[in-house]
Amino acid sequence: MQLAPALRTTAELRFTQHAPTLITRLSQLYATRFADDVQLKNWCLQLMQVMADALQARPAGLQALDQQRSQQPDWFTREDRLGYCAYTDRFAGTLQGVIQRIPHLQQLGVTYLHLLPFLKARAGENDGGFAVSDFNQVEATLGSMQDLEQLTQALRESGISLCSDFILNHVADDHPWAIAARAGDAKYRDYFYHYPDRTVPDQFEATLGQVFPQVAPGNFSYIDALQSWVWTTFYPYQWDLNYSNPAVFLDMTAAMLQLANRGIEVFRLDSTAFLWKRPGTTCMNQPEAHWILQCLRCITEITMPGVLLKAEAIVATRDLPAYLGDAQRGVQECHLAYHSSLMAAAWVAVAEQDTSLISAVIAGTPQLPPNTSWLSYVRCHDDIGWNVLRPEASLQATDVEQRLSAVSQFFAGQGDSFASGASFQASDPAAVHGTVGMAAALCGLSRATDAEQSRTAVQRQLLLYGLSFCFGGMPLIYMGDEFAQENNEDYRSVAAHQYDARWLHRPQWNEALATRSQTAGNAAHLCSSGLQRLLQWRRKLPQLQAQAARRLLHTNSSSLLAFSRGEAHAPFVFIGNFSDQPQTVTLSVLAQQLPSAQPSGSAISGCWKTPDGAVPPDILLIPAWSQCWLIASNLSATGVN
Ligand code: OTU
């Protein structure tokens, strides 16, 4: 292989550093899968070739980025990082159209854009692009690979990294591998899990969960052409890949590296929890699933260290940290991971007007390993899944089912609720599964009957976003939320969408709303100006970088959530009021819980400030659904929003 000498030297260095872990993990996963050593050696050589090809083909601009980021491995954890998430077609029509929207992203201060799946997807129903037919082609209606390269470059020049889904758990049933399997090709049959009868599927089903229990019950689909039951965790047309087959690992690695060379800087690794199956388990979070991710990490470290891996694992809080590796054991895995239980728990706090569950989630969230970050968010394109909260909910309630079901029903607008979402995938309204709806609708905007109620709804949404800005992660704005956009009912008449209520919160970009948000006197403006204000503060607060330590603070109200960040500097304190009543907090009592606090009993009200420079009273009133950002001890600061 011909590589420029400088590149060769750095690549060799990186290889020396990461190859030992890579080899260990690959042997654990695959050594026993080969008939003899010759086959094993050939496979290893093929993998090396895939890596060498990717390195060789890596454009100079991306190599420079790799170099730069290797020297600053915490680049994505800073307080000025901000994500934005959208569907290409709904946001801007096409990939070229996204280029036209860069000014909007820049105005918000976005540094990271997650475009939902844009690769060639199955025709007809395709789970919003999550059923990929070709990793090497862009969906024709959205553009071409050339457009993708132009977009990544334009974004990069604007300081924005493109994040793309890499849907590695499954492919569409019309992906060439599935087509070959159906045609009887033995090699490709084994890219999937297939069983001639129900014996093995039934054994697995005994311990498996269900992602879409209503429209896609069970985890296996009978495929006539294969005369077999094929593993389909999600929809029947999404065939799970068999990662116990080394050929699958090899081909998927090649697909990911080739996409990275188009300029994708972050991969959202979809459904990472499901990558390995083991009888008698939920087939989620298995050690081998982590080893696969650790191998992908080693491979990107060697060939393209500027690229980030983001785990999408919608799992209980206790299972999340492993996706970010383990610093004590020297294990590196993904750089980023969605904190889905924090997101869901924040919504529980809104419904219950009680912060005990979210406090338990925060208490159960350990310090991040170096150079990693949470992805903190309020809404995304999926439902809010309540099941991830069962462990925390069961610590506090005897009837977990009843508790989470009450939350779900609240957001479906039952009783005296202000929300107007819907339950997801539950035919029985009392069953606990998920909730769909845009943040603004769940916060009460759609049912507001006067300006005061609209303002309160926006306050709730800003409270949730404020929490995601302060928690300690890279926050993500979901398209439309910057204008408090509401639900979109159109999906009911679209054949490919009508069975999946998540389309309720996947609206089209609304130009009229965007324009309206620029003039005062409406909810869109209140929301967008409120977000901008919070983001301006955030960018000035090094205490809010992802890595800064967090400490939960005790208050005398069950509706308040308070925590400090960054005690190495002047501590920052977030106080959120999750209730429709004003609450008071005694700042000196909060200060006593900080390590730098004054001796117990002494009034330190002089140690806090509000934005206009005023010193808040020691007993501070926090209005309903409001938040307060404060800096203790060095007296610089922010205030009540
Ligand atoms: C992911 O989601 C995607 O985000 C979904 O949009 C896809 O439908 C799915 O994978 C299949 O590709 O469990 O950890 O609303 O939370 O399907 C992966 C349900 C997942 C999603 C769930 C999810």
XYZ file of C-alpha atoms and ligand atoms in Angstrom:
664
model
C 0.000 0.000 0.000
C 1.337 3.430 -0.951
C 0.769 6.068 1.687
C 2.440 9.442 1.985
C 5.305 9.004 4.498
C 3.834 11.366 7.108
C 0.446 9.651 6.972
C 2.089 6.285 7.100
C 3.979 7.202 10.255
C 0.933 8.533 12.126
C -1.220 5.623 10.977
C 1.406 3.168 12.170
C 1.557 4.884 15.516
C -2.213 4.677 15.859
C -2.134 1.067 14.782
C 0.438 0.236 17.443
C -1.747 1.904 20.039
C -5.110 0.345 19.146
C -4.315 -2.968 17.433
C -3.824 -4.943 20.673
C -7.374 -4.196 21.870
C -8.772 -4.739 18.398
C -7.097 -8.140 18.097
C -8.210 -9.209 21.568
C -11.825 -8.311 20.929
C -11.925 -9.784 17.428
C -10.505 -13.045 18.753
C -13.120 -13.138 21.515
C -15.848 -12.579 18.966
C -14.678 -14.624 16.026
C -11.692 -16.924 16.646
C -13.896 -19.989 17.017
C -15.964 -19.195 13.941
C -13.364 -20.348 11.424
C -12.691 -23.903 10.339
C -8.922 -23.417 10.518
C -6.160 -20.871 11.033
C -5.751 -20.214 7.333
C -9.334 -19.006 7.067
C -8.958 -16.887 10.182
C -5.777 -15.342 8.816
C -7.431 -14.582 5.483
C -10.293 -12.862 7.199
C -7.905 -10.747 9.280
C -6.014 -9.772 6.142
C -9.260 -8.756 4.488
C -10.118 -6.542 7.443
C -6.669 -4.939 7.318
C -7.229 -4.313 3.606
C -10.578 -2.636 4.307
C -8.831 -0.342 6.756
C -5.913 0.349 4.444
C -8.270 1.150 1.556
C -10.200 3.583 3.727
C -7.042 5.286 4.887
C -5.715 5.502 1.367
C -8.972 6.985 0.054
C -9.356 9.467 2.902
C -9.545 12.989 1.418
C -6.787 15.379 2.514
C -9.230 17.755 4.227
C -10.550 14.952 6.404
C -7.055 13.761 7.227
C -6.244 17.256 8.422
C -9.350 17.168 10.598
C -8.266 13.800 12.018
C -4.926 15.284 12.909
C -6.444 18.331 14.546
C -8.972 16.345 16.569
C -6.435 13.805 17.752
C -4.690 16.695 19.386
C -7.916 17.973 20.956
C -9.870 14.851 21.819
C -12.368 16.776 23.981
C -13.417 19.047 21.089
C -17.047 17.872 21.172
C -17.535 18.166 24.935
C -17.278 21.948 25.203
C -20.012 24.287 26.401
C -20.370 25.858 22.957
C -21.305 22.587 21.229
C -24.897 22.262 20.092
C -26.723 19.698 17.992
C -29.757 19.918 15.721
C -31.729 17.009 14.349
C -34.001 16.891 11.292
C -35.285 14.788 8.431
C -33.651 15.989 5.215
C -36.875 16.129 3.203
C -38.958 17.713 5.950
C -36.282 20.277 6.826
C -35.088 21.270 3.392
C -36.362 18.998 0.616
C -32.984 17.642 -0.438
C -29.356 17.485 0.695
C -28.680 20.549 -1.493
C -31.592 22.237 0.243
C -29.887 21.650 3.591
C -26.987 23.805 2.376
C -29.482 26.664 2.059
C -30.497 26.208 5.691
C -26.975 26.604 7.081
C -27.643 30.249 8.064
C -30.534 29.119 10.262
C -28.276 26.582 11.978
C -25.556 29.166 12.447
C -27.970 31.620 13.948
C -28.831 29.042 16.606
C -25.151 28.279 17.170
C -25.409 24.696 15.906
C -22.095 22.835 15.587
C -23.478 19.391 14.821
C -26.296 18.417 12.476
C -27.947 15.006 12.670
C -29.828 14.334 9.466
C -32.096 11.338 9.914
C -31.519 8.442 7.451
C -30.824 9.662 3.926
C -29.380 6.529 2.322
C -31.329 4.517 -0.222
C -34.200 2.935 1.634
C -36.749 0.307 0.860
C -39.619 1.498 -1.343
C -42.944 1.944 0.423
C -42.854 1.531 4.197
C -39.278 1.951 5.364
C -39.435 3.180 8.953
C -38.485 6.716 7.957
C -35.374 5.433 6.184
C -34.316 3.038 8.959
C -34.637 0.155 6.469
C -31.558 0.691 4.279
C -31.332 -0.950 0.854
C -27.887 0.316 -0.087
C -25.203 1.872 2.135
C -23.490 3.231 -0.922
C -26.295 5.280 -2.410
C -28.272 8.281 -1.306
C -32.067 8.061 -1.504
C -32.726 9.355 -5.026
C -35.356 11.932 -3.990
C -32.833 13.509 -1.576
C -29.857 13.727 -3.916
C -26.679 11.862 -4.752
C -23.410 10.901 -3.105
C -21.917 13.958 -4.757
C -24.536 16.134 -3.058
C -23.658 14.475 0.238
C -20.003 15.329 -0.237
C -20.883 18.916 -1.129
C -23.083 19.185 1.922
C -20.511 17.782 4.339
C -17.948 20.191 2.966
C -20.263 23.209 3.195
C -21.174 22.261 6.748
C -17.549 21.754 7.708
C -16.668 25.179 6.362
C -19.392 26.558 8.637
C -18.081 24.735 11.688
C -20.839 22.113 11.639
C -20.174 18.367 11.754
C -22.591 16.131 9.882
C -23.944 13.207 11.865
C -25.497 10.339 9.938
C -27.292 7.274 11.150
C -25.399 4.091 10.621
C -28.108 1.473 10.864
C -25.998 -1.502 11.721
C -28.448 -3.825 13.446
C -30.478 -4.603 10.347
C -30.943 -4.034 6.635
C -34.069 -3.737 4.502
C -35.568 -6.869 3.022
C -34.592 -5.535 -0.421
C -30.938 -4.947 0.423
C -28.793 -7.045 -1.999
C -27.814 -9.362 0.899
C -31.465 -10.095 1.663
C -32.254 -10.526 -2.022
C -29.365 -12.996 -2.371
C -30.499 -14.859 0.744
C -33.997 -15.136 -0.668
C -32.575 -16.417 -3.947
C -30.991 -19.268 -2.010
C -27.390 -18.045 -1.721
C -26.084 -19.888 1.362
C -23.414 -17.272 2.068
C -25.994 -14.502 2.356
C -28.579 -16.599 4.181
C -26.057 -16.640 6.986
C -25.923 -12.851 7.063
C -29.237 -13.224 8.890
C -30.681 -15.360 11.670
C -33.002 -17.913 10.100
C -34.788 -20.877 11.657
C -36.752 -23.594 9.846
C -39.479 -23.787 12.500
C -40.637 -22.043 15.668
C -38.557 -24.095 18.111
C -35.669 -21.671 18.536
C -37.724 -18.503 17.959
C -40.137 -19.584 20.681
C -37.277 -20.200 23.091
C -35.933 -16.720 22.415
C -39.357 -15.074 22.546
C -39.755 -16.232 26.137
C -37.290 -13.557 27.266
C -37.433 -10.946 24.470
C -39.194 -7.610 24.620
C -41.086 -5.991 21.755
C -40.369 -2.626 20.203
C -43.561 -2.276 18.164
C -45.968 -4.629 19.984
C -49.029 -3.335 18.208
C -48.073 -3.178 14.526
C -45.101 -5.571 14.501
C -45.632 -8.057 17.327
C -42.940 -10.639 18.011
C -39.325 -10.669 16.881
C -39.412 -13.131 13.987
C -41.086 -13.055 10.575
C -41.791 -16.018 8.344
C -40.179 -15.473 4.950
C -41.639 -17.795 2.344
C -38.669 -17.687 -0.010
C -36.374 -18.827 2.796
C -38.949 -21.168 4.255
C -37.652 -19.874 7.536
C -38.364 -17.588 10.426
C -36.029 -14.596 10.116
C -35.066 -12.447 13.118
C -36.777 -9.066 12.739
C -36.574 -7.135 16.020
C -38.299 -4.085 14.526
C -40.543 -4.235 11.451
C -40.813 -7.505 9.443
C -39.009 -5.782 6.564
C -35.954 -4.956 8.756
C -33.847 -8.117 8.938
C -31.424 -8.275 11.858
C -27.826 -8.848 10.790
C -26.040 -11.846 12.234
C -22.923 -10.400 13.871
C -21.753 -13.812 14.967
C -20.847 -14.177 11.284
C -17.442 -12.483 10.742
C -18.348 -11.663 7.121
C -21.113 -9.360 8.410
C -18.680 -7.488 10.638
C -16.271 -7.066 7.739
C -18.844 -5.782 5.241
C -20.451 -3.425 7.746
C -17.066 -2.009 8.747
C -16.269 -1.341 5.096
C -19.656 0.367 4.628
C -19.082 2.658 7.600
C -15.555 3.668 6.634
C -16.619 4.425 3.071
C -19.399 6.682 4.331
C -16.961 8.464 6.625
C -14.818 9.276 3.623
C -17.787 11.193 2.153
C -17.310 13.622 5.032
C -19.633 12.235 7.710
C -18.041 13.152 11.017
C -20.348 11.458 13.508
C -22.118 8.123 13.236
C -25.297 7.582 15.175
C -25.050 3.845 15.687
C -28.679 2.843 15.618
C -30.089 0.194 17.977
C -26.672 -0.717 19.380
C -28.163 -2.630 22.293
C -29.514 -5.339 19.984
C -26.356 -6.412 18.144
C -25.868 -9.775 19.851
C -28.339 -12.539 20.651
C -28.069 -14.914 23.594
C -30.725 -17.467 24.577
C -32.385 -16.812 27.899
C -31.719 -13.047 27.810
C -33.454 -9.956 26.433
C -30.757 -10.022 23.716
C -29.919 -6.449 24.642
C -26.686 -5.042 26.110
C -24.821 -8.329 25.694
C -21.026 -8.160 26.270
C -20.428 -9.058 22.626
C -22.498 -6.059 21.476
C -20.029 -3.911 23.414
C -17.046 -5.737 21.924
C -18.362 -5.058 18.416
C -18.597 -1.352 19.248
C -15.137 -1.403 20.817
C -13.749 -2.942 17.620
C -15.411 -0.230 15.526
C -13.884 2.341 17.848
C -10.388 0.871 17.465
C -10.828 0.783 13.694
C -11.886 4.423 13.499
C -9.080 5.420 15.892
C -6.577 3.811 13.547
C -7.970 5.011 10.232
C -9.920 8.203 10.972
C -9.566 9.430 14.553
C -11.561 12.588 13.821
C -14.750 10.540 13.468
C -17.099 10.183 16.441
C -19.295 7.228 17.325
C -22.598 7.875 19.065
C -24.500 5.039 20.717
C -28.231 4.946 20.367
C -29.123 2.516 23.119
C -32.539 3.092 24.600
C -31.888 1.180 27.796
C -32.143 1.629 31.564
C -29.821 4.160 33.210
C -27.632 1.430 34.729
C -26.951 -0.057 31.268
C -26.056 3.239 29.589
C -22.540 4.048 30.887
C -20.998 0.901 29.372
C -21.634 2.360 25.899
C -19.140 5.114 26.717
C -16.441 2.664 27.765
C -14.776 2.261 31.113
C -11.845 4.497 31.929
C -10.730 2.389 34.889
C -10.420 -0.699 32.734
C -8.937 1.303 29.858
C -11.887 0.474 27.595
C -12.924 2.948 24.916
C -16.284 2.512 23.208
C -18.526 5.270 21.841
C -17.737 8.967 22.274
C -21.361 9.924 22.761
C -24.496 8.204 24.024
C -28.098 9.348 24.195
C -29.253 9.766 27.782
C -32.727 8.453 27.091
C -33.718 7.871 30.689
C -32.879 11.461 31.604
C -35.068 12.604 28.732
C -37.976 10.361 29.721
C -37.607 11.187 33.429
C -37.785 14.927 32.720
C -41.179 14.349 31.093
C -42.285 12.325 34.119
C -41.394 15.338 36.277
C -43.630 17.491 34.064
C -46.556 15.075 34.393
C -46.173 14.387 38.115
C -44.990 17.875 39.114
C -42.490 15.960 41.172
C -38.771 15.555 40.545
C -38.090 12.402 42.555
C -37.761 10.127 39.548
C -35.459 12.409 37.598
C -33.359 12.897 40.728
C -32.968 9.113 40.944
C -31.857 9.018 37.296
C -29.318 11.782 37.897
C -28.085 10.080 41.063
C -27.619 6.887 39.052
C -25.610 8.613 36.316
C -21.885 8.243 36.967
C -19.128 10.675 36.055
C -18.257 10.449 32.348
C -15.049 8.779 31.181
C -12.562 11.324 29.731
C -13.345 12.640 26.249
C -16.916 11.355 26.169
C -20.231 13.122 26.466
C -23.909 12.439 26.914
C -26.276 13.476 24.216
C -28.925 15.381 26.151
C -32.261 15.986 24.474
C -35.909 16.823 25.008
C -37.537 15.172 22.000
C -36.415 13.174 19.004
C -38.091 11.463 16.055
C -38.987 8.415 18.200
C -41.529 7.984 20.957
C -40.660 8.699 24.579
C -40.260 5.154 25.872
C -41.371 4.777 29.482
C -40.032 1.268 30.055
C -36.427 2.431 30.508
C -37.563 4.046 33.753
C -38.873 0.899 35.422
C -35.822 0.474 37.704
C -36.034 4.017 39.122
C -39.832 4.020 39.202
C -39.845 0.798 41.194
C -37.638 2.340 43.867
C -40.360 4.836 44.619
C -43.676 3.235 43.744
C -45.228 -0.072 44.653
C -47.229 -0.146 41.437
C -44.804 0.811 38.676
C -47.268 -0.121 35.968
C -49.856 2.212 37.418
C -47.360 5.046 37.846
C -45.937 4.969 34.334
C -49.333 4.348 32.829
C -50.639 7.483 34.560
C -47.789 9.451 32.973
C -48.550 7.993 29.561
C -52.243 8.804 29.907
C -51.404 12.314 31.069
C -49.506 13.006 27.853
C -52.324 11.488 25.825
C -54.411 14.329 27.225
C -56.599 12.395 29.619
C -58.193 13.867 32.731
C -57.321 17.491 33.379
C -54.037 17.231 31.486
C -52.742 20.188 29.476
C -50.930 17.848 27.033
C -52.067 16.750 23.599
C -49.872 13.848 22.588
C -50.866 10.220 22.070
C -49.915 6.835 23.427
C -47.610 4.874 21.154
C -48.148 1.220 20.266
C -50.642 0.554 23.031
C -54.057 -0.758 22.191
C -54.802 -0.919 25.895
C -54.635 2.679 27.153
C -53.394 1.455 30.530
C -50.449 -0.488 29.043
C -47.097 1.203 29.427
C -45.110 1.710 26.268
C -44.418 5.126 24.815
C -45.742 8.592 24.096
C -45.656 10.551 20.861
C -46.123 14.255 20.184
C -44.081 17.400 19.612
C -42.601 18.958 22.741
C -44.843 22.014 22.455
C -47.962 19.852 22.243
C -46.887 17.787 25.237
C -46.165 21.012 27.114
C -49.693 22.305 26.597
C -49.391 24.779 23.731
C -52.015 23.148 21.529
C -54.658 23.260 24.230
C -53.835 26.752 25.480
C -56.876 28.988 25.267
C -55.264 32.315 26.112
C -51.915 34.086 25.991
C -51.139 33.200 29.592
C -51.584 29.483 28.988
C -49.462 29.703 25.823
C -46.743 31.436 27.776
C -46.848 28.730 30.450
C -46.585 25.993 27.803
C -43.510 27.663 26.324
C -42.035 28.016 29.830
C -42.372 24.258 30.306
C -40.606 23.593 27.036
C -37.827 26.066 27.905
C -37.459 24.401 31.303
C -36.862 21.036 29.636
C -34.441 22.527 27.125
C -32.670 24.448 29.903
C -32.160 21.188 31.748
C -30.712 19.587 28.602
C -28.344 22.563 28.208
C -27.100 22.371 31.802
C -27.085 18.664 32.550
C -23.667 17.874 31.096
C -23.776 16.694 27.529
C -24.145 17.847 23.977
C -27.709 19.149 23.748
C -29.798 18.530 20.686
C -32.592 20.687 19.312
C -35.206 18.694 17.449
C -36.376 20.521 14.302
C -39.440 22.617 14.977
C -38.829 22.870 18.711
C -36.977 26.143 18.210
C -40.350 27.635 17.188
C -42.552 25.556 19.529
C -43.959 23.762 16.496
C -46.966 21.537 17.207
C -48.138 18.106 16.064
C -48.607 17.132 12.453
C -51.689 15.007 11.849
C -51.083 14.597 8.095
C -49.476 11.179 8.508
C -52.867 9.568 8.952
C -53.511 9.904 5.224
C -50.052 8.795 4.043
C -50.009 5.074 3.239
C -46.389 4.514 4.318
C -46.865 6.381 7.614
C -50.372 5.822 8.891
C -49.575 2.828 11.101
C -46.728 4.552 12.881
C -47.891 7.360 15.157
C -44.331 8.672 15.563
C -45.094 10.653 12.408
C -47.286 12.836 14.629
C -44.100 14.586 15.723
C -42.297 14.635 12.395
C -43.596 17.857 10.891
C -42.544 19.728 7.780
C -40.397 22.822 8.153
C -42.873 25.662 8.599
C -41.600 28.833 6.961
C -44.531 30.902 8.230
C -43.770 29.860 11.791
C -40.069 30.612 11.320
C -40.980 34.093 10.102
C -43.480 34.633 12.891
C -40.836 33.738 15.455
C -38.957 36.873 14.502
C -41.695 39.209 15.736
C -42.674 39.492 19.366
C -46.112 38.620 20.675
C -46.507 34.925 19.880
C -45.449 31.522 21.218
C -42.958 30.875 18.406
C -41.104 34.059 19.282
C -41.227 33.444 23.018
C -39.767 30.011 22.460
C -37.074 30.920 19.974
C -35.948 34.024 21.867
C -35.980 32.074 25.153
C -33.831 29.325 23.673
C -31.423 31.837 22.180
C -31.030 33.542 25.539
C -30.303 30.281 27.340
C -27.848 29.272 24.637
C -26.037 32.592 24.860
C -25.536 32.047 28.567
C -24.511 28.466 28.057
C -21.733 29.382 25.650
C -20.238 31.621 28.348
C -20.257 29.027 31.114
C -17.296 26.626 31.140
C -18.981 24.926 34.095
C -21.432 23.480 31.570
C -18.938 21.525 29.503
C -19.906 17.859 29.430
C -17.055 16.659 31.587
C -17.579 19.052 34.500
C -18.747 17.274 37.648
C -22.381 17.375 38.707
C -23.890 17.247 42.203
C -27.577 16.937 43.045
C -28.664 19.530 45.595
C -31.386 19.051 48.138
C -34.244 21.548 48.302
C -37.330 21.669 50.480
C -39.746 21.187 47.589
C -40.472 17.946 45.742
C -41.199 19.996 42.614
C -37.752 21.537 42.424
C -34.731 20.037 40.760
C -31.401 21.550 41.715
C -27.878 20.539 40.841
C -24.494 22.148 40.613
C -21.917 21.850 37.872
C -18.241 22.546 37.576
C -17.176 22.987 41.144
C -13.577 23.268 39.997
C -14.549 26.779 38.865
C -17.113 28.949 40.561
C -19.961 26.462 40.883
C -22.903 26.865 38.567
C -26.339 25.975 39.945
C -29.443 25.002 37.975
C -32.775 25.186 39.757
C -35.905 24.124 37.908
C -39.463 24.411 39.131
C -41.510 21.537 37.714
C -44.842 22.709 39.021
C -47.639 25.132 38.367
C -47.043 26.801 41.727
C -44.199 29.168 42.568
C -41.619 27.585 44.863
C -39.067 29.088 47.161
C -35.493 28.043 47.610
C -33.086 29.204 50.268
C -29.820 29.966 48.549
C -27.705 29.737 51.700
C -29.002 26.200 52.213
C -28.034 25.309 48.675
C -24.633 26.901 49.157
C -23.978 24.777 52.214
C -24.140 21.717 49.999
C -21.368 22.993 47.763
C -17.809 22.180 48.760
C -16.788 25.820 48.667
C -19.731 26.855 50.858
C -19.532 29.216 53.735
C -19.618 27.716 57.214
C -23.053 26.485 58.080
C -25.486 29.142 59.189
C -23.780 32.173 57.694
C -25.830 34.090 55.161
C -24.187 34.068 51.776
C -26.856 35.803 49.784
C -24.241 38.285 48.647
C -22.552 35.472 46.757
C -25.133 35.202 43.981
C -26.210 37.487 41.177
C -28.998 37.842 38.650
C -28.461 38.956 35.039
C -29.120 42.587 35.696
C -26.516 42.481 38.424
C -28.989 42.407 41.294
C -28.242 40.182 44.241
C -31.137 37.788 44.773
C -32.676 37.539 48.223
C -31.553 34.528 50.235
C -35.050 33.141 49.916
C -35.610 33.135 46.184
C -39.019 32.732 44.600
C -38.999 30.607 41.459
C -42.159 31.103 39.425
C -44.162 28.168 38.083
C -42.326 26.141 35.378
C -39.331 28.469 35.544
C -35.663 27.878 35.883
C -32.914 29.741 37.561
C -29.277 29.716 36.519
C -26.877 31.016 39.145
C -23.188 31.217 39.792
C -22.065 30.915 43.357
C -19.144 32.511 45.115
C -17.371 34.510 42.426
C -20.458 36.607 41.896
C -20.608 36.595 38.116
C -23.824 35.306 36.758
C -27.103 34.688 35.153
C -30.632 34.519 36.450
C -34.267 33.605 36.324
C -35.750 32.901 32.898
C -34.186 3.205 16.492
O -35.020 3.239 17.621
C -34.572 4.391 15.618
O -34.340 5.584 16.302
C -35.995 4.238 15.190
O -36.474 5.354 14.503
C -36.095 2.989 14.368
O -37.435 2.718 14.120
C -35.480 1.770 15.053
O -34.265 2.031 15.726
C -35.178 0.703 14.051
O -34.145 1.106 13.196
O -35.063 0.756 20.198
O -32.426 1.385 20.390
O -39.644 4.358 18.843
O -37.133 4.039 20.351
O -37.195 1.586 17.776
C -33.153 1.343 19.198
C -38.991 3.172 19.135
C -34.546 1.483 19.411
C -37.526 3.464 19.149
C -36.743 2.219 18.922
C -35.290 2.516 18.726
